[in-house]
Amino acid sequence: MADKTLLRINNLNVEYYTNKGILGGKSTIHAVNGISLDIYKGEILAIAGESGCGKSTLAKALIRLEPAKSGEIYFDSKNILTLMGNDLKEFRKKAQMVFQNPYASLNPKMKIVDILKEPLEINTDYSPEKILETVKEKIRLVGLDESCLELYPHEFSGGQRQRIAIARALVLNPEFILADEPVSALDVSIQAQIINLIKELNKNFGLTFLLITHDVSVIKYLADRIAVMYLGEIVESGKTEDIFQTPLHPYTKALLSSAPQLNKTGKKITLKGDLPSPAELPQGCKFHTRCPYVMEKCKTNIPQGKGITHKVKCFLYE
Ligand code: SF4
């Protein structure tokens, strides 16, 4: 593994099962399909894609909140899918998650000080004084005053709650933070504050972020690299500037055209049909049912992918 790689995903597959309803039986949902991807130390990597593409399932699998069916995920050269006991506990200290909804992710019955103390009490042997000192340090780091520690979550705005959620993710000094749609539940007027906080934490402390979002503007501002996901696969990945300058995959072009302020052509590309169900994946290229450039071979053959730093899975480039 290259020195700069913090997390390496090899051929990861995640499936789960849902009831078929009145017909009975179970459907297999193929949420993540053979994903291989490196996340580099100190970068912000964005996973982009529409709702239902599997990006949140991928995120949860990376920190063992969702079981993987097969594949490997290396963090600091250890396959985290095989970790148990203390090794798993150590990994969980290093990899933290910030959830989409700061209203649901903070226990309404606990004071902020207790919410922030909890991970330290469970995972460290710090003295009570050191725990309180750490909590105060992190709450200041996210731009809040120590006086807020004695209050309850309902006494804060959505933006302040998301700052508190980020402080909780920081108390164990993680190396990697997974942020799942961190601003989509917030008013547009305060989204920029949280976006800037993530950028500062990345720049000032070298924290590595995996950003899960459907918001192309947030990606453009924050991410160093992008991986575009469609039906559980990465169809294109590369540096943010390259992908915005020269998107290659037809799905990436459509996705980027959905942000009018970033769309150089001014034309929005509307895809036909809806995202197919991950319970019934199309044969061949999974995008072929909606692709404006579909060829006969796309319906039966799977593109293998081309490129080194800017990679794309599409027969137009093979
Ligand atoms: Fe479209 Fe074919 Fe490329 Fe798939 S492989 S994106 S169907 S042109």
Coordinates of C-alpha atoms and ligand atoms in Angstrom, one line a residue:
M1 CA 0.0 0.0 0.0
A2 CA 1.4 3.4 -1.0
D3 CA 2.4 5.6 2.0
K4 CA -0.2 8.2 1.2
T5 CA -3.1 5.7 1.1
L6 CA -5.0 5.8 4.4
L7 CA -7.8 3.4 3.4
R8 CA -7.9 1.0 0.5
I9 CA -11.1 -0.7 -0.7
N10 CA -10.6 -3.9 -2.7
N11 CA -13.6 -5.4 -4.7
L12 CA -16.1 -4.6 -1.9
N13 CA -19.6 -6.1 -2.2
V14 CA -22.5 -5.3 0.2
E15 CA -25.9 -6.9 -0.1
Y16 CA -29.0 -6.9 2.2
Y17 CA -32.4 -8.4 2.0
T18 CA -35.9 -6.9 2.0
N19 CA -39.3 -8.4 2.2
K20 CA -41.2 -8.6 -1.1
G21 CA -44.4 -7.5 0.5
I22 CA -47.7 -9.4 0.0
L23 CA -46.0 -11.8 -2.5
G24 CA -43.8 -13.0 0.4
G25 CA -40.1 -14.0 0.1
K26 CA -37.0 -11.8 0.1
S27 CA -35.3 -9.6 -2.4
T28 CA -31.6 -9.2 -2.5
I29 CA -30.5 -5.6 -2.7
H30 CA -27.1 -5.3 -4.4
A31 CA -26.1 -2.0 -2.8
V32 CA -22.3 -2.0 -3.4
N33 CA -21.0 -4.0 -6.3
G34 CA -17.2 -4.7 -6.6
I35 CA -15.9 -1.3 -5.6
S36 CA -12.2 -0.7 -5.5
L37 CA -11.0 2.7 -4.3
D38 CA -8.1 4.3 -2.4
I39 CA -8.6 7.2 0.0
Y40 CA -5.4 9.2 0.5
K41 CA -4.2 10.7 3.8
G42 CA -5.2 14.3 4.3
E43 CA -7.6 14.5 1.3
I44 CA -11.3 15.2 1.0
L45 CA -12.8 12.5 -1.3
A46 CA -16.4 13.0 -2.3
I47 CA -18.7 10.1 -3.3
A48 CA -21.3 11.6 -5.6
G49 CA -24.4 10.1 -6.9
E50 CA -28.2 10.3 -6.7
S51 CA -30.3 9.0 -3.9
G52 CA -30.4 5.2 -3.9
C53 CA -27.0 4.7 -5.6
G54 CA -25.5 2.9 -2.6
K55 CA -23.3 5.7 -1.3
S56 CA -24.5 5.7 2.3
T57 CA -24.3 1.9 2.4
L58 CA -20.7 2.1 1.2
A59 CA -20.0 4.7 3.9
K60 CA -21.5 2.5 6.6
A61 CA -19.6 -0.6 5.4
L62 CA -16.3 1.4 5.6
I63 CA -16.7 1.8 9.4
R64 CA -18.3 -1.6 10.0
L65 CA -21.8 -0.3 10.6
E66 CA -23.0 -2.4 7.6
P67 CA -21.6 -6.0 7.1
A68 CA -19.8 -6.6 3.8
K69 CA -20.6 -9.7 1.7
S70 CA -17.1 -9.9 0.3
G71 CA -14.0 -7.8 -0.4
E72 CA -11.3 -6.1 1.7
I73 CA -11.0 -2.7 3.4
Y74 CA -7.4 -1.9 4.5
F75 CA -6.9 0.9 7.0
D76 CA -3.3 1.4 8.2
S77 CA -2.5 -1.9 6.4
K78 CA -5.0 -3.9 8.4
N79 CA -8.1 -5.5 6.8
I80 CA -10.8 -3.9 9.0
L81 CA -13.4 -6.5 7.9
T82 CA -11.5 -9.1 10.0
L83 CA -10.9 -7.0 13.1
M84 CA -12.3 -8.1 16.4
G85 CA -12.2 -7.1 20.0
N86 CA -9.6 -4.5 20.9
D87 CA -8.4 -4.1 17.3
L88 CA -11.9 -3.2 16.2
K89 CA -12.2 -0.8 19.1
E90 CA -9.0 0.9 18.2
F91 CA -10.1 1.2 14.5
R92 CA -13.4 2.8 15.6
K93 CA -11.5 5.5 17.5
K94 CA -9.6 6.4 14.4
A95 CA -12.6 6.4 12.0
Q96 CA -15.7 8.5 13.0
M97 CA -18.9 9.4 11.3
V98 CA -21.0 12.6 11.1
F99 CA -24.6 11.9 10.2
Q100 CA -26.9 13.9 7.9
N101 CA -29.5 14.9 10.5
P102 CA -28.1 16.7 13.6
Y103 CA -31.6 16.7 15.1
A104 CA -31.7 12.9 15.3
S105 CA -28.0 12.2 16.0
L106 CA -27.8 13.9 19.4
N107 CA -29.5 12.4 22.4
P108 CA -32.1 15.0 23.5
K109 CA -32.0 13.9 27.1
M110 CA -28.3 14.5 27.6
K111 CA -26.4 17.8 28.1
I112 CA -23.8 18.6 25.5
V113 CA -21.0 18.0 28.0
D114 CA -22.2 14.5 28.6
I115 CA -22.7 13.8 24.9
L116 CA -19.1 14.8 24.3
K117 CA -17.7 13.0 27.4
E118 CA -19.3 9.7 26.5
P119 CA -16.9 8.4 23.8
L120 CA -13.9 9.4 26.0
E121 CA -15.3 7.6 29.0
I122 CA -16.0 4.4 27.0
N123 CA -12.8 4.4 24.9
T124 CA -10.0 6.0 27.0
D125 CA -8.5 5.8 30.5
Y126 CA -8.3 9.6 30.7
S127 CA -8.9 11.2 34.2
P128 CA -12.2 13.1 34.6
E129 CA -10.1 16.4 34.4
K130 CA -8.5 15.4 31.1
I131 CA -11.9 14.3 29.7
L132 CA -13.4 17.7 30.5
E133 CA -10.3 19.5 29.2
T134 CA -10.6 17.5 25.9
V135 CA -14.4 18.3 25.6
K136 CA -13.7 22.0 26.1
E137 CA -10.9 22.0 23.5
K138 CA -13.1 20.3 20.9
I139 CA -16.1 22.5 21.4
R140 CA -13.9 25.6 20.9
L141 CA -12.4 24.0 17.8
V142 CA -15.8 23.8 16.2
G143 CA -16.5 27.5 16.9
L144 CA -18.7 27.2 20.0
D145 CA -18.4 28.6 23.4
E146 CA -17.7 26.5 26.5
S147 CA -20.9 27.9 28.1
C148 CA -23.0 25.7 25.7
L149 CA -21.8 22.6 27.4
E150 CA -24.4 22.8 30.1
L151 CA -27.3 23.1 27.6
Y152 CA -29.4 20.4 25.8
P153 CA -29.5 19.8 22.0
H154 CA -33.0 21.4 21.6
E155 CA -31.5 24.7 22.7
F156 CA -29.4 25.0 19.6
S157 CA -30.0 25.7 15.9
G158 CA -29.5 23.1 13.2
G159 CA -26.0 24.5 12.3
Q160 CA -24.9 24.6 16.0
R161 CA -26.1 21.0 16.4
Q162 CA -24.1 19.9 13.5
R163 CA -21.0 21.6 15.0
I164 CA -21.7 19.7 18.2
A165 CA -22.0 16.4 16.2
I166 CA -18.6 17.3 14.6
A167 CA -17.1 18.0 18.0
R168 CA -18.3 14.6 19.2
A169 CA -16.6 13.0 16.1
L170 CA -13.4 14.8 17.0
V171 CA -13.0 14.0 20.7
L172 CA -11.2 10.7 20.1
N173 CA -8.7 12.4 17.7
P174 CA -9.7 10.4 14.6
E175 CA -7.6 10.2 11.4
F176 CA -10.6 9.7 9.2
I177 CA -14.1 11.3 9.2
L178 CA -17.0 10.1 7.2
A179 CA -19.5 12.8 6.6
D180 CA -22.8 11.6 5.2
E181 CA -24.7 14.5 3.6
P182 CA -23.4 16.8 6.4
V183 CA -25.3 19.9 5.3
S184 CA -28.3 18.7 3.4
A185 CA -30.6 18.9 6.5
L186 CA -29.6 22.5 7.2
D187 CA -30.9 25.8 6.0
V188 CA -29.1 27.1 3.0
S189 CA -28.0 30.2 4.9
I190 CA -26.0 28.1 7.4
Q191 CA -24.7 25.4 5.1
A192 CA -21.6 27.5 4.2
Q193 CA -20.5 27.7 7.9
I194 CA -20.4 23.9 8.2
I195 CA -18.7 23.5 4.8
N196 CA -16.1 26.0 5.9
L197 CA -15.6 24.2 9.2
I198 CA -14.9 20.9 7.4
K199 CA -12.4 22.7 5.1
E200 CA -10.6 24.2 8.1
L201 CA -10.4 20.9 9.9
N202 CA -8.9 19.3 6.8
K203 CA -6.4 22.1 6.1
N204 CA -5.3 22.8 9.7
F205 CA -5.2 19.3 11.1
G206 CA -4.7 17.1 8.0
L207 CA -7.9 15.2 8.8
T208 CA -9.0 12.9 6.0
F209 CA -12.7 13.2 5.0
L210 CA -14.9 11.0 3.0
L211 CA -17.8 13.2 2.0
I212 CA -21.0 11.6 0.9
T213 CA -23.2 14.0 -1.0
H214 CA -25.5 14.5 -3.9
D215 CA -24.8 18.3 -3.9
V216 CA -22.5 19.1 -6.8
S217 CA -21.7 22.7 -5.5
V218 CA -20.5 21.3 -2.1
I219 CA -18.3 18.8 -4.0
K220 CA -16.8 21.6 -6.2
Y221 CA -15.9 23.7 -3.1
L222 CA -14.7 21.0 -0.7
A223 CA -13.4 17.9 -2.5
D224 CA -9.9 17.2 -3.7
R225 CA -11.1 14.1 -5.6
I226 CA -14.5 12.7 -6.7
A227 CA -15.8 9.2 -7.2
V228 CA -19.1 9.1 -9.1
M229 CA -21.3 6.2 -8.0
Y230 CA -24.1 4.6 -10.0
L231 CA -26.1 1.5 -8.9
G232 CA -23.4 0.4 -6.4
E233 CA -20.4 0.9 -8.8
I234 CA -17.8 3.7 -9.2
V235 CA -18.2 4.8 -12.8
E236 CA -15.7 7.6 -12.9
S237 CA -13.1 9.0 -10.4
G238 CA -10.4 11.6 -10.5
K239 CA -9.3 15.0 -9.3
T240 CA -12.2 17.4 -8.8
E241 CA -10.8 19.9 -11.3
D242 CA -10.4 17.2 -14.0
I243 CA -13.8 15.8 -13.5
F244 CA -15.5 19.3 -13.6
Q245 CA -13.3 20.4 -16.6
T246 CA -13.7 17.2 -18.6
P247 CA -16.4 14.8 -17.3
L248 CA -16.2 11.6 -19.4
H249 CA -18.9 9.2 -18.3
P250 CA -22.4 10.1 -19.6
Y251 CA -23.8 9.7 -16.1
T252 CA -21.2 12.2 -14.7
K253 CA -22.1 14.7 -17.4
A254 CA -25.7 14.5 -16.5
L255 CA -25.0 14.7 -12.8
L256 CA -22.8 17.9 -13.2
S257 CA -25.3 19.5 -15.5
S258 CA -27.8 19.5 -12.6
A259 CA -25.9 22.4 -11.0
P260 CA -26.8 25.5 -13.1
Q261 CA -24.1 27.7 -11.6
L262 CA -21.4 25.2 -12.5
N263 CA -22.8 24.1 -15.9
K264 CA -20.6 25.7 -18.6
T265 CA -22.9 24.6 -21.4
G266 CA -26.0 25.9 -19.7
K267 CA -27.9 22.7 -20.9
K268 CA -29.3 20.4 -18.3
I269 CA -29.1 16.8 -19.3
T270 CA -32.3 14.9 -18.3
L271 CA -31.9 11.2 -18.2
K272 CA -34.7 9.0 -19.3
G273 CA -36.4 6.7 -16.7
D274 CA -35.6 6.3 -13.1
L275 CA -32.7 4.7 -11.3
P276 CA -33.3 0.9 -11.7
S277 CA -33.9 -1.1 -8.5
P278 CA -30.7 -2.5 -6.9
A279 CA -32.7 -5.7 -6.5
E280 CA -32.8 -6.1 -10.3
L281 CA -29.5 -4.8 -11.7
P282 CA -29.4 -4.4 -15.5
Q283 CA -27.1 -6.8 -17.4
G284 CA -24.0 -5.3 -19.1
C285 CA -23.2 -1.7 -18.3
K286 CA -25.6 -0.8 -15.4
F287 CA -26.2 2.6 -16.9
H288 CA -27.3 1.3 -20.3
T289 CA -31.1 1.6 -19.6
R290 CA -30.7 5.4 -19.3
C291 CA -27.6 6.2 -21.4
P292 CA -28.0 8.5 -24.4
Y293 CA -25.1 6.8 -26.1
V294 CA -26.0 3.2 -25.5
M295 CA -24.6 0.7 -28.0
E296 CA -25.6 -3.0 -28.6
K297 CA -22.5 -4.3 -26.7
C298 CA -23.4 -2.1 -23.6
K299 CA -26.5 -4.3 -23.0
T300 CA -24.5 -7.5 -22.5
N301 CA -20.8 -6.6 -21.8
I302 CA -19.4 -4.9 -18.8
P303 CA -16.9 -2.1 -19.4
Q304 CA -13.7 -2.8 -17.3
G305 CA -12.5 0.8 -16.9
K306 CA -9.6 2.9 -18.3
G307 CA -7.3 5.5 -16.9
I308 CA -4.9 5.9 -14.0
T309 CA -5.6 9.2 -12.1
H310 CA -8.8 9.9 -14.1
K311 CA -10.6 6.6 -14.4
V312 CA -13.8 5.9 -16.3
K313 CA -15.9 2.8 -16.9
C314 CA -17.5 3.2 -20.3
F315 CA -17.1 1.6 -23.8
L316 CA -16.9 5.1 -25.4
Y317 CA -13.3 5.2 -24.0
E318 CA -12.2 1.5 -24.4
Ligands
SF4_1 FE1 -23.4 4.4 -22.0 FE2 -22.4 2.2 -23.1 FE3 -20.8 3.9 -21.8 FE4 -22.5 2.4 -20.5 S1 -20.7 1.7 -21.6 S2 -22.1 4.6 -20.2 S3 -24.2 2.4 -21.9 S4 -21.9 4.3 -23.7

